[in-house]
Tab-separated table of C-alpha atoms and ligand atoms in Angstrom:
chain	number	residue	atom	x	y	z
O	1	UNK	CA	15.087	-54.563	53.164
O	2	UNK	CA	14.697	-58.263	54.157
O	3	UNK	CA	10.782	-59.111	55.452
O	4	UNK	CA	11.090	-61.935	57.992
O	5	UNK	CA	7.881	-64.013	58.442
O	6	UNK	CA	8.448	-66.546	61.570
O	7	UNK	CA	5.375	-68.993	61.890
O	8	UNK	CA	5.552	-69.469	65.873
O	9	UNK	CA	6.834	-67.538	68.792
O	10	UNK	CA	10.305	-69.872	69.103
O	11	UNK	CA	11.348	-69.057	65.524
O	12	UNK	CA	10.339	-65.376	66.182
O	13	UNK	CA	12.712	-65.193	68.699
O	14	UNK	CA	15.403	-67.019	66.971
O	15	UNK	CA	14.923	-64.544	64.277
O	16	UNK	CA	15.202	-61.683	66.635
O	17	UNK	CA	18.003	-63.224	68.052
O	18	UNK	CA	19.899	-63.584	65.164
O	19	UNK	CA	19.153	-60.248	63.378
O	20	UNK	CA	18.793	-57.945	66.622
O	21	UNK	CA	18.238	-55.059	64.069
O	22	UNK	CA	15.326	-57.090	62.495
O	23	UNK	CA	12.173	-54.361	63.319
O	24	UNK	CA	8.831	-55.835	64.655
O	25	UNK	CA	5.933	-55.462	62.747
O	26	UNK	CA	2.469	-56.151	64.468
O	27	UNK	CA	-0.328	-54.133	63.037
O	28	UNK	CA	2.517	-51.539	61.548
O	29	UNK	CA	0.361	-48.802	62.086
O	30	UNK	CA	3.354	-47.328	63.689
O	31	UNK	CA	5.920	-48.676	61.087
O	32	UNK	CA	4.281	-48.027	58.228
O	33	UNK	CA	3.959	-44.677	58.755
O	34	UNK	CA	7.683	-44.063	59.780
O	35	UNK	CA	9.028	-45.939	56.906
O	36	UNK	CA	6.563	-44.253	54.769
O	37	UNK	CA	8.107	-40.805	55.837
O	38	UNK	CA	11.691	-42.280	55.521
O	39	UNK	CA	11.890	-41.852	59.133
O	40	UNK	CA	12.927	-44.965	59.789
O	41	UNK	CA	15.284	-47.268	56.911
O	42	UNK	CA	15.604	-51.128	59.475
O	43	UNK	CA	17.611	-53.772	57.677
O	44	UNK	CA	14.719	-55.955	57.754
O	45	UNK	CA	10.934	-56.430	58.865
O	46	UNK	CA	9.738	-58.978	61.783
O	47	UNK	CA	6.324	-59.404	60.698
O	48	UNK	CA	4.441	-60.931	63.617
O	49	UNK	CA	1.504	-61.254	61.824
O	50	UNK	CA	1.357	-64.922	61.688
O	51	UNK	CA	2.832	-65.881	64.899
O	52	UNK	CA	-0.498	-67.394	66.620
O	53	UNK	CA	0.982	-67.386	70.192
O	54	UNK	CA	0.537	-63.244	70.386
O	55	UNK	CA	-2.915	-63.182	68.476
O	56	UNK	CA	-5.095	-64.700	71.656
O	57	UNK	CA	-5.738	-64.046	74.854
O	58	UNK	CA	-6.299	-66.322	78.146
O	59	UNK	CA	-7.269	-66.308	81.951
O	60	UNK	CA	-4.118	-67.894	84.069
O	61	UNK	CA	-4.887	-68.213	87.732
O	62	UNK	CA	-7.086	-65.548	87.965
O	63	UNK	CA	-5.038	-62.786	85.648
O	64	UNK	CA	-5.370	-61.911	81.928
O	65	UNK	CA	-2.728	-62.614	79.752
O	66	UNK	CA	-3.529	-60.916	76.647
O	67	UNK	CA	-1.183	-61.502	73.458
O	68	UNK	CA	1.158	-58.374	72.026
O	69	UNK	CA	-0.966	-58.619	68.838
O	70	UNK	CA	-4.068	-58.750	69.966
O	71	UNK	CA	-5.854	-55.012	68.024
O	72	UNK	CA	-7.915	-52.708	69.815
O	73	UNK	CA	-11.225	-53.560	68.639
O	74	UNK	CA	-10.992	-57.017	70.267
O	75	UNK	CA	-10.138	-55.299	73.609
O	76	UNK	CA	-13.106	-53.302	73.128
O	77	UNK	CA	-14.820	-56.407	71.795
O	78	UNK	CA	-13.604	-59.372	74.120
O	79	UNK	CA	-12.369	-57.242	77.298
O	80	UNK	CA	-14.286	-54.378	78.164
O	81	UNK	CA	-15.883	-56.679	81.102
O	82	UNK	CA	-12.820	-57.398	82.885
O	83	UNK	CA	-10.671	-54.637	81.472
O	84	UNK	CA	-12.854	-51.515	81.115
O	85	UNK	CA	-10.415	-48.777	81.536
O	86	UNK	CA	-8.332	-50.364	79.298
O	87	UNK	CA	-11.409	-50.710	76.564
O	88	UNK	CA	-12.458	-47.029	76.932
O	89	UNK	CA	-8.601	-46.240	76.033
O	90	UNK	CA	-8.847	-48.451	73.224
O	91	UNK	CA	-12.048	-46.482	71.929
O	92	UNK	CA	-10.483	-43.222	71.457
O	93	UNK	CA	-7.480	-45.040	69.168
O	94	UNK	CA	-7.353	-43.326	65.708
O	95	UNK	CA	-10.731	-44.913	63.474
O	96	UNK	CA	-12.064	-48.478	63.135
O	97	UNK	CA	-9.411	-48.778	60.356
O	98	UNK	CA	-6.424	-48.277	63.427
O	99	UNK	CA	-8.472	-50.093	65.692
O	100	UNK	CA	-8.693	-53.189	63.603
O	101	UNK	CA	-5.285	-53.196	63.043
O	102	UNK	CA	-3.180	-51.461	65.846
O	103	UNK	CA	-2.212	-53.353	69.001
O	104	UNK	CA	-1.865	-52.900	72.181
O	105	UNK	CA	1.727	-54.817	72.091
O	106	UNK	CA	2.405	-52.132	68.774
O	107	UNK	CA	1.498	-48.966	71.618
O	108	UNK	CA	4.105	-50.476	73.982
O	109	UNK	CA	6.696	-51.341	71.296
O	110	UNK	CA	6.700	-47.724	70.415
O	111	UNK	CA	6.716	-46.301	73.731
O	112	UNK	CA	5.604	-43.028	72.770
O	113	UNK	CA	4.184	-40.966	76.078
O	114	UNK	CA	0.687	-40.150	74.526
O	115	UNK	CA	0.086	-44.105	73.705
O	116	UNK	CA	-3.370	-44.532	74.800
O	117	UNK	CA	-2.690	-47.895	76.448
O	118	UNK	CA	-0.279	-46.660	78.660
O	119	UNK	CA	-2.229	-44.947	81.686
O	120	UNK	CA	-4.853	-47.670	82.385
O	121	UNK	CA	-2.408	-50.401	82.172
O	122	UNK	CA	-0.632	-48.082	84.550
O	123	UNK	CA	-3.823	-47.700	86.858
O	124	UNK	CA	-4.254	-51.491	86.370
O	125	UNK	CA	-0.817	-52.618	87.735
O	126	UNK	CA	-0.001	-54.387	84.066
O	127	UNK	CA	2.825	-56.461	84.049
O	128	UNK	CA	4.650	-56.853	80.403
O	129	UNK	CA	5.729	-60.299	79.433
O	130	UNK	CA	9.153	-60.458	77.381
O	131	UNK	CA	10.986	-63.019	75.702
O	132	UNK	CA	14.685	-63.848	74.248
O	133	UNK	CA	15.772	-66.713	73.166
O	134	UNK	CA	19.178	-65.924	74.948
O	135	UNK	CA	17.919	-64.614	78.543
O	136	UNK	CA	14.555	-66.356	78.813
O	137	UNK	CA	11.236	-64.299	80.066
O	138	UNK	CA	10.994	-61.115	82.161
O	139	UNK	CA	7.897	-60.062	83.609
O	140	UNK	CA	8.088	-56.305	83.936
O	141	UNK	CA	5.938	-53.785	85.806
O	142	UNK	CA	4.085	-51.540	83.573
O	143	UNK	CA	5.445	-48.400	85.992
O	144	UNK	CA	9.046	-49.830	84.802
O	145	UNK	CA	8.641	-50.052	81.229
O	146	UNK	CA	9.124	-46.996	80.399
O	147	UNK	CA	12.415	-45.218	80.185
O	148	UNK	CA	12.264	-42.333	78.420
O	149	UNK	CA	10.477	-40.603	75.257
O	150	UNK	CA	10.092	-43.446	72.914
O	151	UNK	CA	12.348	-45.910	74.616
O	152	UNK	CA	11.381	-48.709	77.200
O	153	UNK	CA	12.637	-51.715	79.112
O	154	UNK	CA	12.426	-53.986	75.865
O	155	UNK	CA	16.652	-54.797	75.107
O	156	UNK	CA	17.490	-55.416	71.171
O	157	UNK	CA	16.859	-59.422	71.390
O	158	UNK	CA	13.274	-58.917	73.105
O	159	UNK	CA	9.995	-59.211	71.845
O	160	UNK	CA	6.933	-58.205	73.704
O	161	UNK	CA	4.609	-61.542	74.011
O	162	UNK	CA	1.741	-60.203	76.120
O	163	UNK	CA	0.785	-57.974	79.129
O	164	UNK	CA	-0.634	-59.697	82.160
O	165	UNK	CA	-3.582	-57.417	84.302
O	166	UNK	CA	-5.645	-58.741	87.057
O	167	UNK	CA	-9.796	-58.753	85.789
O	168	UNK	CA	-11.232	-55.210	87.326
O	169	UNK	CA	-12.461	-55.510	90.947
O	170	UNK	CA	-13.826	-51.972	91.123
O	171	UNK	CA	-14.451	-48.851	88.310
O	172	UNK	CA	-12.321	-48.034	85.804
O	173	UNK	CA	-12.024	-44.529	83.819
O	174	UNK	CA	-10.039	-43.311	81.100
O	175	UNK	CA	-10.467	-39.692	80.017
O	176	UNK	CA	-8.807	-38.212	77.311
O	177	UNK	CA	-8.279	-34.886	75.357
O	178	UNK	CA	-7.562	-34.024	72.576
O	179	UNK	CA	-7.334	-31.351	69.850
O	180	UNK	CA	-10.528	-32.832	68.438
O	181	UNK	CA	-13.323	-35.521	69.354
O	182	UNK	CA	-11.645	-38.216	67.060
O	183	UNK	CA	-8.609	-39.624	64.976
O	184	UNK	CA	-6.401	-37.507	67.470
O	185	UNK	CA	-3.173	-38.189	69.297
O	186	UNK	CA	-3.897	-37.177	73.398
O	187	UNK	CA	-3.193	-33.643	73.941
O	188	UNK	CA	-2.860	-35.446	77.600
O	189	UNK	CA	-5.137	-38.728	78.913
O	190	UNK	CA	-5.696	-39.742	82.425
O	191	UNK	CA	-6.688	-43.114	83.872
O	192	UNK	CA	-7.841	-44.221	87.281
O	193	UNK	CA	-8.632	-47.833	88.799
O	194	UNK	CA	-10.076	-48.778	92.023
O	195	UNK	CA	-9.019	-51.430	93.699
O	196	UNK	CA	-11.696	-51.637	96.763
O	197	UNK	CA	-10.535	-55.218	97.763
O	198	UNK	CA	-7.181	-53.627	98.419
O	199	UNK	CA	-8.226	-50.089	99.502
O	200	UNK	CA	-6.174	-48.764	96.647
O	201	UNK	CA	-6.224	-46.366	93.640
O	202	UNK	CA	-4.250	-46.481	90.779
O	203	UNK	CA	-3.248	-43.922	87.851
O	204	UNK	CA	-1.787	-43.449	84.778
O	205	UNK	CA	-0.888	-40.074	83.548
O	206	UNK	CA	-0.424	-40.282	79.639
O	207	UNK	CA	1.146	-37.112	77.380
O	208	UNK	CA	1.778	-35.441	80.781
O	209	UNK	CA	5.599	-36.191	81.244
O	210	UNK	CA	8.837	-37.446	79.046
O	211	UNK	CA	6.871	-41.301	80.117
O	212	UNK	CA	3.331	-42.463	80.638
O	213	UNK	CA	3.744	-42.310	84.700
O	214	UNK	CA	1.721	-43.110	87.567
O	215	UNK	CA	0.899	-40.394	90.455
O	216	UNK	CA	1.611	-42.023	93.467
O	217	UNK	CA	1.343	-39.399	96.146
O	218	UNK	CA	-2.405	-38.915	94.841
O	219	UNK	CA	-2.642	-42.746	94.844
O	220	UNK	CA	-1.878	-42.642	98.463
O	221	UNK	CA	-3.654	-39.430	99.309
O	222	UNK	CA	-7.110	-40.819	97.958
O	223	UNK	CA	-6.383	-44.355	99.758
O	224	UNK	CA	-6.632	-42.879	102.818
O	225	UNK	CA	-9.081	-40.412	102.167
O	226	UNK	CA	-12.029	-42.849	100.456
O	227	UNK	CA	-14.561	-43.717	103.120
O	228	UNK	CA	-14.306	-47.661	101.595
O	229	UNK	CA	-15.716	-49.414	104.479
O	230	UNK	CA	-19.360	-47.590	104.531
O	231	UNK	CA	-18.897	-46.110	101.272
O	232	UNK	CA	-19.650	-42.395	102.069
O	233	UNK	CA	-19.883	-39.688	99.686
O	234	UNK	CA	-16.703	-37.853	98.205
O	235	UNK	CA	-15.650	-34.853	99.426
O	236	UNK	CA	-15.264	-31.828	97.485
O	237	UNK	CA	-11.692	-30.915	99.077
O	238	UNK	CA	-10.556	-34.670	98.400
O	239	UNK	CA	-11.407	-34.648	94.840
O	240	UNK	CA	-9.929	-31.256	94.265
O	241	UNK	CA	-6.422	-31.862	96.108
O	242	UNK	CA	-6.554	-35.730	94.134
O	243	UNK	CA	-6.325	-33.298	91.409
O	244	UNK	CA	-3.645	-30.949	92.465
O	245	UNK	CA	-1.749	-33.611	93.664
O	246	UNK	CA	-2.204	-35.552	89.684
O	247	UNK	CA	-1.283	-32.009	88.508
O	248	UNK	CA	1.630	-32.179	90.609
O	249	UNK	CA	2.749	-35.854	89.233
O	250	UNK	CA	3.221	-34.047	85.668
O	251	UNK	CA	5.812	-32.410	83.764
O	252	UNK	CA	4.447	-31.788	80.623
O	253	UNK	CA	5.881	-29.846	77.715
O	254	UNK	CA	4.823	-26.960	75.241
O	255	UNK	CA	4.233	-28.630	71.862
O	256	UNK	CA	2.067	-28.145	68.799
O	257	UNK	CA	-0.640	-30.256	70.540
O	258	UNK	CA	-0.628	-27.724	73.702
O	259	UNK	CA	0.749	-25.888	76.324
O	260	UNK	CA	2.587	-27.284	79.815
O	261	UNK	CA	0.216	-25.066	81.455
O	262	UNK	CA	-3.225	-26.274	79.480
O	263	UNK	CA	-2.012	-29.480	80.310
O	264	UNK	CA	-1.463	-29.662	83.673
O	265	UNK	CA	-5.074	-27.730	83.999
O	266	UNK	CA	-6.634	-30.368	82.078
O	267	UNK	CA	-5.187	-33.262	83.875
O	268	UNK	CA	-6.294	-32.110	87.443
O	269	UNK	CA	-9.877	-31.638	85.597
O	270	UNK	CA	-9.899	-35.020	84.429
O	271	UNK	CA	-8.618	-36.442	87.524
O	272	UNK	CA	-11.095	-35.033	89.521
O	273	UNK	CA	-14.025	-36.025	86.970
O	274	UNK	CA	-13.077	-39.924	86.472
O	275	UNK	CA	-12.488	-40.341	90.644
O	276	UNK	CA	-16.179	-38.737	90.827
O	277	UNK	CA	-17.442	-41.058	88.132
O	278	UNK	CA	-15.712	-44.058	89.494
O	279	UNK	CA	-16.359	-43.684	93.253
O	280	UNK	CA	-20.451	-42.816	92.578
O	281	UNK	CA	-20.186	-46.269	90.757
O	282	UNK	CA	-18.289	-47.787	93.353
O	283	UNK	CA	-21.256	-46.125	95.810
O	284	UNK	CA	-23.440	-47.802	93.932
O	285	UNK	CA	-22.357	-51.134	94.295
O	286	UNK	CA	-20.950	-51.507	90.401
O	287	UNK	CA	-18.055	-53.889	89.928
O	288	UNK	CA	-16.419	-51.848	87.537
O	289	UNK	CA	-17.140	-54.652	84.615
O	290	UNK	CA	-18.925	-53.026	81.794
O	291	UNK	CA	-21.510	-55.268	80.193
O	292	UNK	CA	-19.797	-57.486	77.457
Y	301	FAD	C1	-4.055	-42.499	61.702
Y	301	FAD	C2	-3.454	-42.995	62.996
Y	301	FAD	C3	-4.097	-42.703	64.191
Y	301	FAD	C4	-3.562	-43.142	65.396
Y	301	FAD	N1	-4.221	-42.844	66.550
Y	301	FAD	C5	-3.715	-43.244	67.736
Y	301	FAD	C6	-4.391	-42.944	68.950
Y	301	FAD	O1	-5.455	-42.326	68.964
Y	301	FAD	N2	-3.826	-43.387	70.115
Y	301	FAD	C7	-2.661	-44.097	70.128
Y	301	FAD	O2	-2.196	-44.475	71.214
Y	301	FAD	N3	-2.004	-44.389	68.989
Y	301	FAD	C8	-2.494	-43.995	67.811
Y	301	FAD	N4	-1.828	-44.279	66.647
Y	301	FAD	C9	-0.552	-45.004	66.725
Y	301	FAD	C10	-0.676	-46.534	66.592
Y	301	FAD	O3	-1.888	-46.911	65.968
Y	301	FAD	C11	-0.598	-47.218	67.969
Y	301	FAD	O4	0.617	-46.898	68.614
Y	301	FAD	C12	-0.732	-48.749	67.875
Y	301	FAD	O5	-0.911	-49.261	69.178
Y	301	FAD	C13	0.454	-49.420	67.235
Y	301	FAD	O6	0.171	-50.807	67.151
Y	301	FAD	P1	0.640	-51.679	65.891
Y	301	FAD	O7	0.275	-53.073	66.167
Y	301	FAD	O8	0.147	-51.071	64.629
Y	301	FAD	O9	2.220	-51.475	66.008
Y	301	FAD	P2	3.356	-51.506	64.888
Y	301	FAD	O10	3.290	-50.270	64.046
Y	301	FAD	O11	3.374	-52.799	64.192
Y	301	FAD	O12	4.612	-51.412	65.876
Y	301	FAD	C14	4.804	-50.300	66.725
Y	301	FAD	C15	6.130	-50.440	67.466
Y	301	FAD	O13	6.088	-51.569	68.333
Y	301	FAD	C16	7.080	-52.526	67.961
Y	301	FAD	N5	6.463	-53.832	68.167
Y	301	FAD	C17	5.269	-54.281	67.684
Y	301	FAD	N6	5.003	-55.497	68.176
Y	301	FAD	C18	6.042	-55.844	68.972
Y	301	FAD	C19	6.347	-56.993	69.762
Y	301	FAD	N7	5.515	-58.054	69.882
Y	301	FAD	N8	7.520	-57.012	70.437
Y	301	FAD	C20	8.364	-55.947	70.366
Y	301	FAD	N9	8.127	-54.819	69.662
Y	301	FAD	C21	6.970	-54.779	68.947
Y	301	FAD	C22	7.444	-52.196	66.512
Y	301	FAD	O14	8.740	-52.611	66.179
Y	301	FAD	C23	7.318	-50.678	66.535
Y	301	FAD	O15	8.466	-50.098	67.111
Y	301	FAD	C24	-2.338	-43.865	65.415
Y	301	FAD	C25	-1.696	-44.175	64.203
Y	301	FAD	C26	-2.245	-43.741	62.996
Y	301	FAD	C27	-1.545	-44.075	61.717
C-alpha cells in the first residue's frame, strides 16, 4: 500500500487527482480501524495530516469556516461559543483519545448515519466546502450531503476542505443516546437550533434513518407555533406534536444497537426535551453561546 504525504492543500488535490483510489486519512480513527479488520485493502493512504490549510479555522464575513481536520476537542475547546450544538456533539465522541484525534471532516468523510456531527450541522444549516483540482470548489448544503448509508455528495477526485456554519444566534441542543453513558456509537441523537433572528428552527435527526436528515415539517410546525415576538411560554401540545412530528421524520431500523420502535420513542423524547431546554433559554434572554 503506497502512503501519500502532500504538504499543502494544491498537492493534496493533485494527489487525489491523480490516484482517485488514494484513501484520505485525517485522524484515521475511522481507517484505522477498517484496515485493521481487513475491511477495507485502498491502494494507497492520503494522509492529510500535514496539510496546514485543513488544520485551522477562521471567521469570513460573518460565518465559520472550520478546516476538515480540525479534532473534536478543539471544537469543544475553540467553538463551543459560537458553535454550541455542535460542541455538545463533539463531547459525547468516543474518549479524549478519539476526541484528540477524530475530526469533524473524518465524521463527514465516512458518512455513517449515527456520526455525531451530522444533526447539529444539520440544525445549523452547515454548508460543506469541496475541492478538485479538475472541477474547482462546491459548496454543498449539509441536508445534501448525504446520499445514502455511508455514501455522500463527495465524487472520487474530492476532498472535504472545511464546513462553513453561521456563529449561533439563539440555543443550541444536542441530545444523544446511547447503549451506555460513554465510548458509544448513538443508538439515535437529535439536534435542534434556534434561529430567533429568522423565526426559524432547525434539526438534525442522527441514527434515525438510512442518512442523518433534517425534520422539516416539525421545523415549520414549531416556526409558527413559538410565541418569538413576546417570548411566551411553550405549550405542552406544541412540544408534544414537535415530537410526533420528529418521530414522524424517522425511519429507523432494528439493529444490535436497538429497535425501530425504541427509536422512534426516544427521538420524540429528546425532541421534546432539547426544544424545552432551548426555548426556556431563549425566554431567558441567552444567546445560545456557551461561555468559552
Ligand atoms: C473507539 C472509537 C469510538 C468512536 N466513537 C464515536 C462517537 O461517539 N461518535 C462518532 O460520531 N464517531 C465515533 N467514532 C468514529 C470516528 O472517531 C469519527 O467518525 C471521526 O469523526 C472520524 O474522524 P477521523 O479524522 O479520525 O477520520 P478518518 O478515520 O481519518 O477518516 C474517516 C473517513 O473520512 C474520509 N476523510 C477524512 N478526511 C477527509 C477529507 N478531508 N476529505 C475527504 N475525505 C476525508 C476518510 O477517507 C474516511 O473515509 C469512534 C471511533 C472509535 C475507534
Amino acid at each position: 500500500m503506497d502512503f501519500l504525504r502532500p504538504t499543502t492543500w494544491a498537492d493534496a488535490l493533485a494527489a487525489k487527482a491523480d490516484r482517485p483510489g488514494a484513501l484520505p486519512v485525517q485522524g484515521g480513527t475511522d481507517v484505522m480501524v477498517e484496515i485493521n479488520f481487513a475491511a477495507r485493502r485502498p491502494e494507497a493512504l492520503l494522509d492529510l495530516n500535514p496539510v496546514r490549510e485543513l488544520a485551522g479555522w477562521d471567521v469570513v464575513d460573518g460565518r465559520l469556516r472550520v478546516g476538515a481536520g480540525v479534532p473534536y476537542a478543539r471544537v469543544i475547546d475553540e467553538l463551543g461559543g459560537p458553535l454550541p450544538g455542535l460542541a455538545q456533539a463533539s463531547r459525547t465522541v468516543g474518549s479524549p483519545q478519539i476526541r484528540n484525534r477524530g475530526s469533524v471532516g473524518g465524521n463527514l468523510g465516512a458518512a455513517s448515519p449515527a456520526g455525531d456531527a451530522h444533526p447539529p450541522l444539520l440544525a445549523g444549516d452547515a454548508v460543506i466546502e469541496v475541492e478538485s483540482a479538475a472541477r474547482g470548489v462546491r459548496m454543498i448544503p449539509a441536508a445534501g450531503f448525504y446520499l445514502g448509508v455511508k455514501r455522500s455528495a463527495l465524487e472520487p477526485d474530492e476532498l472535504i476542505r472545511a464546513f462553513w456554519a453561521a456563529p449561533a444566534t439563539g440555543p443550541q441542543y444536542f441530545s444523544k443516546v446511547g447503549t451506555r453513558n460513554a465510548m458509544v456509537i448513538a443508538v439515535c441523537s437529535f439536534a435542534i437550533a434556534l434561529h430567533p433572528a429568522e423565526r426559524r428552527v432547525g434539526t438534525g435527526l442522527g441514527s434515525a434513518a438510512p442518512t442523518p436528515r433534517r425534520a422539516t415539517a416539525a421545523e415549520e410546525f414549531l416556526a409558527g407555533e413559538l410565541d418569538w415576538e413576546r417570548r411566551g411560554p411553550l405549550a405542552d401540545s406544541a412540544a408534544r406534536r414537535f415530537g410526533e412530528l420528529v418521530r414522524e421524520a424517522a425511519a429507523p431500523i432494528d439493529d444490535v444497537r436497538g429497535t425501530a420502535g425504541y427509536r422512534a420513542h426516544a427521538l420524540s423524547v429528546m425532541a421534546r426535551r432539547t426544544l424545552t431546554w432551548a426555548w426556556n433559554d431563549h425566554r431567558a434572554g441567552a444567546t445560545g453561546r456557551e461561555a468559552p
